[in-house]
Coordinates of N, CA and C and ligand atoms in Angstrom, one line a residue:
M1 N 12.5 -27.9 5.6 CA 13.3 -26.6 5.6 C 12.3 -25.4 5.9
T2 N 13.0 -24.5 6.7 CA 12.3 -23.4 7.2 C 12.6 -22.2 6.2
V3 N 11.9 -21.4 5.6 CA 12.1 -20.5 4.7 C 12.2 -19.1 5.6
A4 N 13.0 -18.2 5.3 CA 13.1 -17.1 6.3 C 12.0 -16.1 5.7
P5 N 11.4 -15.4 6.6 CA 10.3 -14.4 6.3 C 10.7 -13.2 5.3
L6 N 9.8 -12.8 4.5 CA 10.2 -11.9 3.6 C 10.3 -10.6 4.4
G7 N 11.3 -9.9 4.2 CA 11.6 -8.7 4.7 C 10.8 -7.5 4.1
L8 N 10.2 -6.7 4.8 CA 9.0 -5.6 4.3 C 9.5 -4.2 5.0
V9 N 9.8 -3.3 3.9 CA 9.9 -1.8 4.4 C 8.6 -1.2 4.0
V10 N 8.1 -0.5 5.1 CA 6.7 0.3 4.9 C 7.1 1.7 4.9
L11 N 6.6 2.4 4.0 CA 6.7 3.8 3.9 C 5.4 4.6 4.2
I12 N 5.5 5.4 5.2 CA 4.2 6.0 5.8 C 4.4 7.7 5.7
S13 N 3.2 8.2 5.8 CA 3.2 9.8 6.1 C 2.3 10.1 7.3
G14 N 1.5 9.1 7.8 CA 0.5 9.5 8.7 C 0.3 8.6 9.9
R15 N -1.0 8.1 9.9 CA -1.2 7.4 10.9 C -0.6 5.9 11.2
G16 N -0.5 5.3 10.0 CA 0.2 4.1 10.1 C -0.6 2.9 10.3
S17 N -1.8 3.0 10.2 CA -2.7 1.9 10.6 C -2.5 0.5 9.7
N18 N -2.2 0.9 8.5 CA -1.9 -0.3 7.4 C -0.5 -0.9 7.8
M19 N 0.2 0.0 8.2 CA 1.8 -0.5 8.6 C 1.3 -1.4 9.8
V20 N 0.6 -1.0 10.8 CA 0.4 -1.9 12.1 C -0.3 -3.1 11.6
A21 N -1.2 -3.2 10.6 CA -1.8 -4.5 10.3 C -1.0 -5.2 9.6
L22 N 0.1 -5.0 8.8 CA 1.1 -5.6 8.2 C 2.0 -6.1 9.2
A23 N 2.4 -5.4 10.0 CA 3.4 -5.9 11.0 C 2.7 -7.2 11.9
R24 N 1.5 -6.7 12.3 CA 0.9 -7.8 13.3 C 0.5 -9.0 12.5
A25 N 0.3 -8.9 11.2 CA 0.1 -10.2 10.3 C 1.3 -11.1 10.6
G26 N 2.4 -10.3 10.4 CA 3.8 -11.0 10.4 C 4.1 -11.5 11.8
L27 N 4.0 -10.7 12.5 CA 4.3 -11.0 14.0 C 3.6 -12.3 14.5
S28 N 2.3 -12.3 14.2 CA 1.4 -13.5 14.4 C 1.5 -14.8 13.7
G29 N 2.3 -14.6 12.6 CA 2.6 -15.8 11.9 C 1.7 -16.1 10.8
R30 N 0.6 -15.1 10.7 CA -0.4 -15.2 9.6 C 0.2 -15.2 8.3
I31 N 1.2 -14.5 8.1 CA 1.9 -14.2 6.8 C 3.3 -14.4 7.0
P32 N 4.2 -15.2 6.0 CA 5.5 -15.2 6.3 C 6.5 -14.0 5.9
A33 N 5.9 -12.8 6.6 CA 6.7 -11.5 6.3 C 6.9 -10.9 7.5
R34 N 8.0 -10.0 7.4 CA 8.3 -9.3 8.9 C 8.5 -7.8 8.4
V35 N 8.0 -6.7 9.1 CA 8.2 -5.3 8.7 C 9.5 -5.1 9.4
T36 N 10.5 -4.8 8.8 CA 12.0 -4.7 9.3 C 12.2 -3.2 9.5
A37 N 11.6 -2.4 8.8 CA 11.9 -0.9 8.9 C 10.5 -0.1 8.5
V38 N 10.4 1.1 9.1 CA 9.3 1.9 8.8 C 10.0 3.3 8.3
I39 N 9.7 3.8 7.3 CA 10.1 5.1 6.9 C 9.2 6.1 6.6
S40 N 9.2 7.4 7.1 CA 8.3 8.3 6.8 C 9.0 9.6 6.3
D41 N 8.1 10.4 5.5 CA 8.6 11.6 5.0 C 8.3 12.8 6.0
R42 N 7.5 12.5 7.0 CA 7.0 13.4 7.9 C 7.5 13.1 9.4
A43 N 8.2 13.9 10.1 CA 8.7 13.8 11.3 C 7.6 13.5 12.3
N44 N 6.4 14.3 12.2 CA 5.4 14.0 13.2 C 4.4 12.9 12.7
A45 N 4.8 12.0 11.7 CA 3.8 11.0 11.5 C 3.6 10.1 12.6
E46 N 2.2 9.9 13.1 CA 1.9 9.0 14.4 C 2.4 7.7 14.1
G47 N 2.6 7.1 13.0 CA 2.8 5.8 12.7 C 4.3 5.5 13.3
L48 N 5.1 6.6 13.3 CA 6.6 6.3 13.8 C 6.5 5.8 15.1
D49 N 5.7 6.4 16.1 CA 5.8 5.7 17.5 C 5.1 4.4 17.4
R50 N 4.1 4.2 16.7 CA 3.4 2.9 16.6 C 4.2 1.8 16.3
A51 N 5.1 2.1 15.3 CA 6.3 1.1 14.9 C 7.2 0.9 15.9
R52 N 7.7 2.0 16.4 CA 8.5 1.7 17.5 C 8.0 0.8 18.7
E53 N 6.8 1.3 19.2 CA 6.1 0.5 20.1 C 6.1 -1.1 19.8
L54 N 6.1 -1.3 18.4 CA 6.0 -2.8 17.9 C 7.6 -3.4 17.8
G55 N 8.6 -2.5 18.1 CA 10.1 -2.9 18.1 C 10.6 -2.6 16.7
I56 N 9.8 -1.9 15.9 CA 10.4 -1.8 14.4 C 11.3 -0.6 14.4
P57 N 12.4 -0.6 13.9 CA 13.1 0.7 13.7 C 12.4 1.6 12.7
A58 N 12.2 2.8 13.2 CA 11.4 3.9 12.2 C 12.3 5.1 12.3
T59 N 12.3 5.7 10.8 CA 13.3 6.7 10.6 C 12.5 7.8 9.8
V60 N 13.0 8.8 9.6 CA 12.4 9.9 8.8 C 13.4 10.3 7.8
V61 N 13.0 10.5 6.5 CA 13.8 11.0 5.3 C 13.0 12.3 5.1
P62 N 13.3 13.4 5.5 CA 12.5 14.7 5.1 C 12.8 15.2 3.9
P63 N 11.7 15.5 3.0 CA 12.1 16.1 1.8 C 12.7 17.3 1.7
A64 N 12.5 18.2 2.8 CA 13.2 19.5 2.7 C 14.7 19.6 2.5
S65 N 15.3 18.5 2.9 CA 16.8 18.6 2.9 C 17.3 18.1 1.5
H66 N 16.4 17.7 0.6 CA 16.9 17.3 -0.7 C 16.2 18.1 -1.9
R67 N 16.8 18.7 -2.7 CA 16.4 19.4 -3.8 C 15.8 18.6 -5.0
G68 N 14.5 18.7 -5.0 CA 13.9 17.9 -6.1 C 13.5 16.5 -6.0
R69 N 12.6 16.1 -6.8 CA 11.9 14.7 -6.6 C 13.2 13.6 -6.8
A70 N 13.8 13.7 -7.8 CA 14.8 12.8 -8.2 C 16.0 12.7 -6.9
A71 N 16.4 13.8 -6.3 CA 17.3 13.7 -5.1 C 16.5 13.2 -3.9
Y72 N 15.4 13.4 -3.7 CA 14.7 12.9 -2.7 C 14.5 11.3 -2.8
G73 N 14.1 11.0 -4.1 CA 14.1 9.5 -4.4 C 15.4 8.7 -4.0
E74 N 16.5 9.4 -4.3 CA 17.8 8.8 -4.1 C 18.2 8.6 -2.6
A75 N 17.7 9.6 -1.9 CA 17.8 9.6 -0.4 C 17.0 8.5 0.2
L76 N 15.7 8.4 -0.5 CA 14.7 7.6 0.1 C 15.3 5.9 -0.1
A77 N 15.7 5.8 -1.4 CA 16.3 4.4 -1.8 C 17.4 4.0 -1.0
A78 N 18.3 4.9 -0.4 CA 19.3 4.7 0.3 C 18.9 4.1 1.6
A79 N 17.9 4.9 2.3 CA 17.2 4.3 3.5 C 16.4 3.0 3.1
V80 N 15.7 2.9 2.2 CA 15.0 1.6 2.0 C 16.2 0.4 1.9
D81 N 17.2 0.7 1.0 CA 18.1 -0.4 0.7 C 19.0 -0.6 1.8
A82 N 19.0 0.1 2.9 CA 19.8 -0.2 4.0 C 19.0 -1.4 4.8
A83 N 17.8 -1.4 4.7 CA 17.1 -2.7 5.3 C 16.9 -3.8 4.4
A84 N 17.5 -3.7 3.2 CA 17.6 -5.0 2.2 C 16.3 -5.6 2.1
P85 N 15.1 -4.8 1.8 CA 13.8 -5.5 1.7 C 13.6 -6.4 0.6
G86 N 12.7 -7.3 0.9 CA 12.2 -8.3 -0.4 C 11.1 -7.6 -0.9
L87 N 10.3 -6.7 -0.2 CA 9.2 -6.1 -0.9 C 9.0 -4.6 0.0
V88 N 8.7 -3.6 -0.8 CA 8.4 -2.3 -0.3 C 6.9 -2.1 -0.4
A89 N 6.3 -1.7 0.8 CA 4.9 -1.4 0.9 C 4.6 0.1 1.1
L90 N 3.9 0.8 0.2 CA 3.6 2.2 0.5 C 2.3 1.9 1.4
A91 N 2.2 2.7 2.4 CA 1.0 2.7 3.3 C 0.6 4.0 3.7
G92 N -0.1 4.6 2.7 CA -0.4 6.1 3.2 C 0.9 7.0 3.1
F93 N 1.8 6.7 2.1 CA 2.8 7.7 1.9 C 2.3 8.5 0.9
M94 N 2.2 9.8 1.2 CA 1.5 10.9 0.5 C 2.3 11.6 -0.2
R95 N 3.3 11.0 -1.0 CA 4.2 11.8 -1.8 C 4.5 11.1 -3.2
I96 N 4.5 11.9 -4.3 CA 4.6 11.1 -5.7 C 6.3 10.7 -5.7
L97 N 6.4 9.6 -6.1 CA 7.7 9.1 -6.1 C 8.4 9.3 -7.7
D98 N 9.5 9.5 -7.7 CA 10.1 9.7 -9.1 C 10.4 8.4 -9.7
G99 N 10.5 8.5 -11.1 CA 10.7 7.5 -12.0 C 11.9 6.4 -11.5
G100 N 12.9 7.0 -11.1 CA 14.1 6.1 -10.8 C 13.8 5.3 -9.6
F101 N 13.0 5.9 -8.6 CA 12.7 5.0 -7.4 C 11.9 4.0 -7.8
V102 N 10.8 4.4 -8.6 CA 9.7 3.4 -8.9 C 10.4 2.3 -9.8
R103 N 11.4 2.6 -10.7 CA 11.9 1.5 -11.5 C 12.9 0.7 -10.6
R104 N 13.6 1.2 -9.6 CA 14.5 0.4 -8.7 C 13.7 -0.7 -8.1
Y105 N 12.4 -0.6 -7.7 CA 11.8 -1.5 -6.9 C 10.6 -2.1 -7.9
E106 N 10.8 -2.2 -9.0 CA 9.8 -2.6 -10.0 C 9.4 -4.0 -9.7
G107 N 8.2 -4.3 -9.6 CA 7.8 -5.7 -9.3 C 7.9 -6.2 -7.9
R108 N 8.4 -5.3 -7.1 CA 8.4 -5.6 -5.7 C 8.1 -4.3 -4.7
M109 N 7.2 -3.6 -5.2 CA 6.6 -2.4 -4.6 C 5.2 -2.5 -4.8
F110 N 4.4 -2.4 -3.7 CA 2.8 -2.3 -3.6 C 2.3 -0.9 -2.9
N111 N 1.2 -0.6 -3.3 CA 0.5 0.5 -2.7 C -0.8 0.1 -2.3
V112 N -1.5 0.6 -1.2 CA -2.9 0.6 -1.1 C -3.6 1.9 -1.2
H113 N -4.6 1.9 -2.1 CA -5.2 3.2 -2.4 C -6.7 2.9 -2.0
P114 N -7.2 4.0 -1.6 CA -8.7 4.2 -1.1 C -9.7 4.4 -2.2
S115 N -9.8 3.6 -3.2 CA -10.7 3.6 -4.1 C -10.8 2.1 -5.0
L116 N -11.8 1.9 -5.6 CA -11.9 0.9 -6.6 C -11.2 1.2 -7.9
L117 N -9.9 1.2 -7.9 CA -9.0 1.7 -9.1 C -9.6 0.7 -10.3
P118 N -9.7 1.1 -11.6 CA -9.0 2.5 -12.0 C -10.0 3.8 -11.8
A119 N -11.0 3.5 -10.9 CA -11.9 4.7 -10.4 C -11.1 5.6 -9.4
Y120 N -11.3 6.8 -9.4 CA -10.6 7.7 -8.5 C -9.3 7.5 -8.0
P121 N -8.5 7.8 -9.0 CA -6.9 7.8 -8.8 C -6.9 9.1 -7.9
G122 N -5.8 9.3 -7.2 CA -5.3 10.6 -6.7 C -5.9 10.8 -5.2
L123 N -6.2 12.1 -4.8 CA -6.6 12.4 -3.5 C -8.1 12.7 -3.4
H124 N -8.6 12.7 -2.2 CA -10.0 12.9 -1.7 C -10.9 12.0 -2.3
T125 N -10.6 10.7 -2.3 CA -11.5 9.7 -3.1 C -12.9 9.7 -2.3
H126 N -12.9 9.5 -0.8 CA -14.1 9.4 -0.3 C -15.1 10.5 -0.5
R127 N -14.5 11.9 -0.6 CA -15.3 12.9 -0.9 C -15.8 12.9 -2.2
R128 N -15.1 12.5 -3.1 CA -15.4 12.4 -4.5 C -16.4 11.3 -4.9
V129 N -16.2 10.1 -4.0 CA -17.5 9.0 -4.1 C -18.7 9.5 -3.7
L130 N -18.7 10.4 -2.5 CA -20.0 10.8 -1.9 C -20.4 11.9 -2.7
E131 N -19.7 12.8 -3.4 CA -20.3 13.8 -4.4 C -20.8 13.2 -5.7
A132 N -20.3 12.1 -6.0 CA -20.7 11.5 -7.3 C -22.1 10.7 -7.1
G133 N -22.3 10.5 -5.8 CA -23.5 9.7 -5.4 C -23.4 8.1 -5.7
D134 N -22.3 7.5 -5.7 CA -21.9 6.2 -6.0 C -22.4 5.4 -4.9
A135 N -23.0 4.1 -5.2 CA -23.4 3.2 -4.2 C -22.5 2.3 -3.6
V136 N -21.4 2.1 -4.4 CA -20.2 1.1 -3.9 C -19.0 2.0 -4.1
H137 N -18.2 1.7 -3.1 CA -16.7 2.3 -2.9 C -15.9 1.2 -2.5
G138 N -14.5 1.5 -2.2 CA -13.6 0.5 -1.8 C -12.2 0.7 -1.8
C139 N -11.3 -0.2 -1.9 CA -10.0 -0.1 -1.7 C -9.3 -1.1 -2.7
T140 N -7.9 -0.8 -3.0 CA -7.2 -1.5 -4.0 C -5.8 -1.8 -3.4
V141 N -5.2 -2.9 -3.7 CA -3.8 -3.0 -3.5 C -3.2 -3.4 -5.0
H142 N -2.2 -2.6 -5.3 CA -1.6 -2.8 -6.7 C -0.2 -2.7 -6.6
F143 N 0.5 -3.3 -7.6 CA 1.9 -3.0 -7.9 C 2.1 -1.6 -8.3
V144 N 3.2 -1.0 -8.0 CA 3.3 0.6 -8.2 C 4.2 0.6 -9.5
T145 N 3.7 1.4 -10.3 CA 4.4 1.8 -11.6 C 4.4 3.2 -11.8
E146 N 5.1 3.8 -12.9 CA 5.4 5.1 -12.8 C 4.2 6.1 -13.0
E147 N 3.2 5.5 -13.6 CA 1.8 6.2 -13.7 C 1.2 6.2 -12.3
L148 N 0.7 7.2 -11.6 CA 0.2 7.3 -10.4 C -1.2 6.4 -10.1
D149 N -1.2 5.5 -9.4 CA -2.3 4.8 -9.0 C -2.8 4.0 -10.1
A150 N -1.8 3.5 -11.0 CA -2.3 2.9 -12.2 C -1.7 1.6 -12.6
G151 N -0.9 1.0 -11.4 CA -0.2 -0.2 -11.7 C -1.2 -1.4 -11.6
P152 N -0.7 -2.7 -12.1 CA -1.7 -3.8 -12.1 C -2.4 -4.0 -10.7
G153 N -3.6 -4.2 -10.8 CA -4.2 -4.3 -9.3 C -4.2 -5.8 -8.9
V154 N -4.0 -6.1 -7.7 CA -3.9 -7.6 -7.1 C -5.2 -7.9 -6.5
I155 N -5.6 -6.8 -5.8 CA -6.7 -7.4 -4.9 C -7.5 -6.0 -4.4
Q156 N -8.8 -6.1 -4.5 CA -9.7 -4.9 -4.1 C -10.9 -5.4 -3.2
A157 N -11.3 -4.7 -2.3 CA -12.5 -4.8 -1.6 C -13.5 -3.7 -1.8
R158 N -14.8 -4.2 -1.8 CA -16.0 -3.5 -2.2 C -16.8 -3.0 -1.0
V159 N -17.1 -1.9 -0.6 CA -18.0 -1.7 0.5 C -19.1 -0.8 0.1
P160 N -20.3 -0.9 0.8 CA -21.5 -0.1 0.3 C -21.2 1.3 0.9
V161 N -21.9 2.3 0.0 CA -21.9 3.7 0.6 C -23.3 3.8 1.3
L162 N -23.4 4.1 2.4 CA -24.6 4.0 3.2 C -25.2 5.5 3.4
P163 N -26.7 5.6 3.4 CA -27.3 6.7 3.6 C -26.6 7.5 4.7
G164 N -26.4 8.7 4.6 CA -25.8 9.5 5.9 C -24.3 9.4 5.9
D165 N -23.7 8.5 5.1 CA -22.2 8.6 5.3 C -21.5 9.8 5.1
T166 N -20.6 10.1 6.0 CA -19.6 11.2 5.8 C -18.4 10.5 5.4
E167 N -17.5 11.5 5.1 CA -16.0 11.2 4.5 C -15.4 10.1 5.6
E168 N -15.8 10.5 6.9 CA -15.1 9.8 8.1 C -15.6 8.6 8.2
S169 N -17.0 8.3 8.1 CA -17.5 7.0 8.2 C -17.3 6.2 7.0
L170 N -17.2 6.6 6.0 CA -16.8 6.0 4.7 C -15.3 5.5 4.7
S171 N -14.5 6.4 5.2 CA -13.1 6.2 5.1 C -12.8 5.0 6.1
A172 N -13.6 5.2 7.3 CA -13.4 4.0 8.2 C -13.7 2.7 7.8
R173 N -14.9 2.7 7.1 CA -15.3 1.3 6.6 C -14.4 0.7 5.5
V174 N -13.9 1.7 4.6 CA -12.9 1.2 3.7 C -11.6 0.8 4.4
Q175 N -11.1 1.5 5.2 CA -9.9 1.3 6.0 C -10.0 -0.2 6.8
R176 N -11.1 -0.6 7.2 CA -11.1 -2.0 7.9 C -10.9 -3.0 6.8
W177 N -11.1 -2.7 5.5 CA -11.0 -3.7 4.4 C -9.4 -3.7 4.0
E178 N -8.9 -2.5 4.0 CA -7.5 -2.2 3.7 C -6.7 -3.1 4.7
H179 N -7.2 -3.1 5.8 CA -6.2 -4.0 6.8 C -6.3 -5.3 6.7
S180 N -7.3 -5.7 6.0 CA -7.4 -7.3 5.7 C -6.9 -7.5 4.3
I181 N -7.0 -6.6 3.2 CA -6.6 -7.2 2.0 C -5.0 -6.8 1.7
Y182 N -4.6 -6.0 2.5 CA -3.1 -5.5 2.4 C -2.2 -6.6 2.9
P183 N -2.4 -7.2 4.0 CA -1.9 -8.4 4.4 C -1.9 -9.5 3.5
E184 N -3.1 -9.7 3.1 CA -3.5 -10.8 2.1 C -2.4 -10.8 0.9
A185 N -2.4 -9.6 0.4 CA -1.6 -9.6 -0.9 C -0.2 -9.8 -0.5
V186 N 0.3 -9.1 0.6 CA 1.8 -9.4 1.0 C 2.0 -10.9 1.2
G187 N 1.0 -11.4 1.9 CA 1.2 -12.9 2.1 C 1.5 -13.8 1.0
W188 N 0.6 -13.4 -0.2 CA 0.7 -14.2 -1.4 C 2.2 -14.0 -1.9
F189 N 2.7 -12.6 -2.0 CA 3.9 -12.3 -2.5 C 4.9 -13.2 -1.7
A190 N 4.8 -13.1 -0.5 CA 5.9 -13.6 0.5 C 6.0 -15.2 0.3
E191 N 4.7 -15.9 0.1 CA 4.6 -17.3 -0.4 C 5.2 -17.6 -1.7
G192 N 5.4 -16.6 -2.6 CA 5.8 -17.0 -4.0 C 4.6 -17.2 -4.8
R193 N 3.5 -16.9 -4.3 CA 2.3 -17.2 -5.2 C 1.9 -16.0 -6.0
L194 N 2.2 -14.9 -5.6 CA 2.2 -13.7 -6.4 C 3.4 -13.1 -7.1
R195 N 3.4 -12.7 -8.3 CA 4.8 -12.1 -8.8 C 4.4 -11.3 -10.0
W196 N 5.2 -10.5 -10.3 CA 5.3 -9.5 -11.4 C 6.0 -10.2 -12.6
Q197 N 5.4 -10.0 -13.7 CA 6.0 -10.6 -15.0 C 5.3 -9.8 -16.2
H198 N 6.6 -9.2 -16.9 CA 6.0 -8.4 -18.2 C 5.1 -7.3 -17.8
G199 N 5.2 -6.6 -16.7 CA 4.4 -5.5 -16.5 C 2.9 -6.0 -15.9
A200 N 2.7 -7.2 -15.6 CA 1.5 -7.8 -15.1 C 1.5 -8.4 -13.8
A201 N 0.4 -8.6 -13.1 CA 0.5 -9.3 -11.8 C 0.0 -10.9 -12.1
W202 N 0.7 -11.8 -11.5 CA 0.5 -13.2 -11.7 C 0.4 -13.8 -10.5
L203 N -1.0 -14.5 -10.3 CA -1.3 -15.2 -9.0 C -1.5 -16.7 -9.3
D204 N -0.7 -17.4 -8.7 CA -0.9 -18.9 -8.8 C -0.7 -19.3 -10.3
G205 N 0.2 -18.5 -10.9 CA 0.5 -19.1 -12.4 C -0.4 -18.5 -13.4
Q206 N -1.4 -17.8 -12.9 CA -2.3 -17.2 -13.9 C -2.2 -15.7 -13.8
R207 N -2.1 -15.1 -15.1 CA -2.2 -13.6 -15.1 C -3.6 -13.0 -14.7
L208 N -3.5 -12.1 -13.7 CA -4.7 -11.6 -13.1 C -5.3 -10.5 -14.2
Q209 N -6.5 -10.9 -14.7 CA -7.1 -10.0 -15.6 C -7.8 -8.8 -14.9
Q210 N -8.1 -9.0 -13.6 CA -8.7 -8.1 -12.7 C -8.2 -8.4 -11.4
P211 N -8.2 -7.5 -10.3 CA -7.9 -7.7 -9.1 C -8.9 -8.8 -8.5
V212 N -8.3 -9.6 -7.6 CA -9.2 -10.4 -6.8 C -10.2 -9.7 -6.0
Q213 N -11.3 -10.0 -5.8 CA -12.4 -9.4 -5.3 C -12.8 -9.8 -3.9
R214 N -12.8 -9.0 -3.1 CA -13.3 -9.2 -1.5 C -14.4 -8.1 -1.3
G215 N -14.8 -8.1 -0.1 CA -15.6 -7.0 0.3 C -17.2 -7.4 0.9
E216 N -17.9 -6.5 0.9 CA -19.3 -6.6 1.4 C -20.3 -6.0 0.5
A217 N -19.9 -5.6 -0.7 CA -20.8 -5.0 -1.4 C -20.8 -5.5 -3.0
Ligands
LIG1 C1 -5.0 4.7 3.6 O1 -6.4 4.7 3.8 C2 -4.5 4.6 2.4 O2 -5.5 3.9 1.5 C3 -4.5 6.1 1.8 O3 -3.9 6.8 3.1 C4 -4.4 6.0 4.1 C5 -3.3 5.8 5.2 O4 -3.9 5.4 6.4 N1 -3.5 6.2 0.8 C6 -3.7 7.3 0.0 O5 -4.7 7.9 -0.2 C7 -2.7 7.0 -1.3 N2 -3.1 7.8 -2.2 P1 -2.8 4.8 7.5 O6 -1.6 5.6 7.6 O7 -3.6 4.7 8.8 O8 -2.4 3.4 7.0

């Protein structure tokens, strides 16, 4: 029996390199998932064109036309639901989502964040890591919950912070790993190996006490 691939809606605000990594992993057959729609809050997000180049419908839901976070969440949910996804993937979507939106996709929404959560939630993670003088940095894929960047971690990759690193060089090293661990996590979910139960992430029938570890540090 052939099982239909999992439909994935990816939310972006910028370059969309993680969206491309997810789309390519699906198109190449590496994971049983297909990006069926890309939605951005910004009309000038580079990733919109990259999605269209891959044949993926890409639309904009601009926040300016909606008053308040809840109204924006409803408009966004309508656009997401139109694609009837099995999973929603936040990939550089730089907008805090309201509780109604997050609850609607509970257990079927992931985010990728550029730090080893729970360290450095929020913005400017590479700068903060450099300022702190940390020797190790990384990225995390996690289930999204109402508390920002605090949902159960699924997988994370560690990279070294090297002498002379800038925000740009560090960010590039971290992103290379994002492009590997995000498809890996989505693949597990699509295969039914990874699921959400009672507020926790479960992989192969085991509750994850900490994210699966990858990386080079
Ligand atoms: C990624 O590095 C992702 O971790 C980060 O934005 C970048 C988007 O890049 N996300 C956050 O900072 C969320 N708080 P991309 O558009 O090329 O995928």
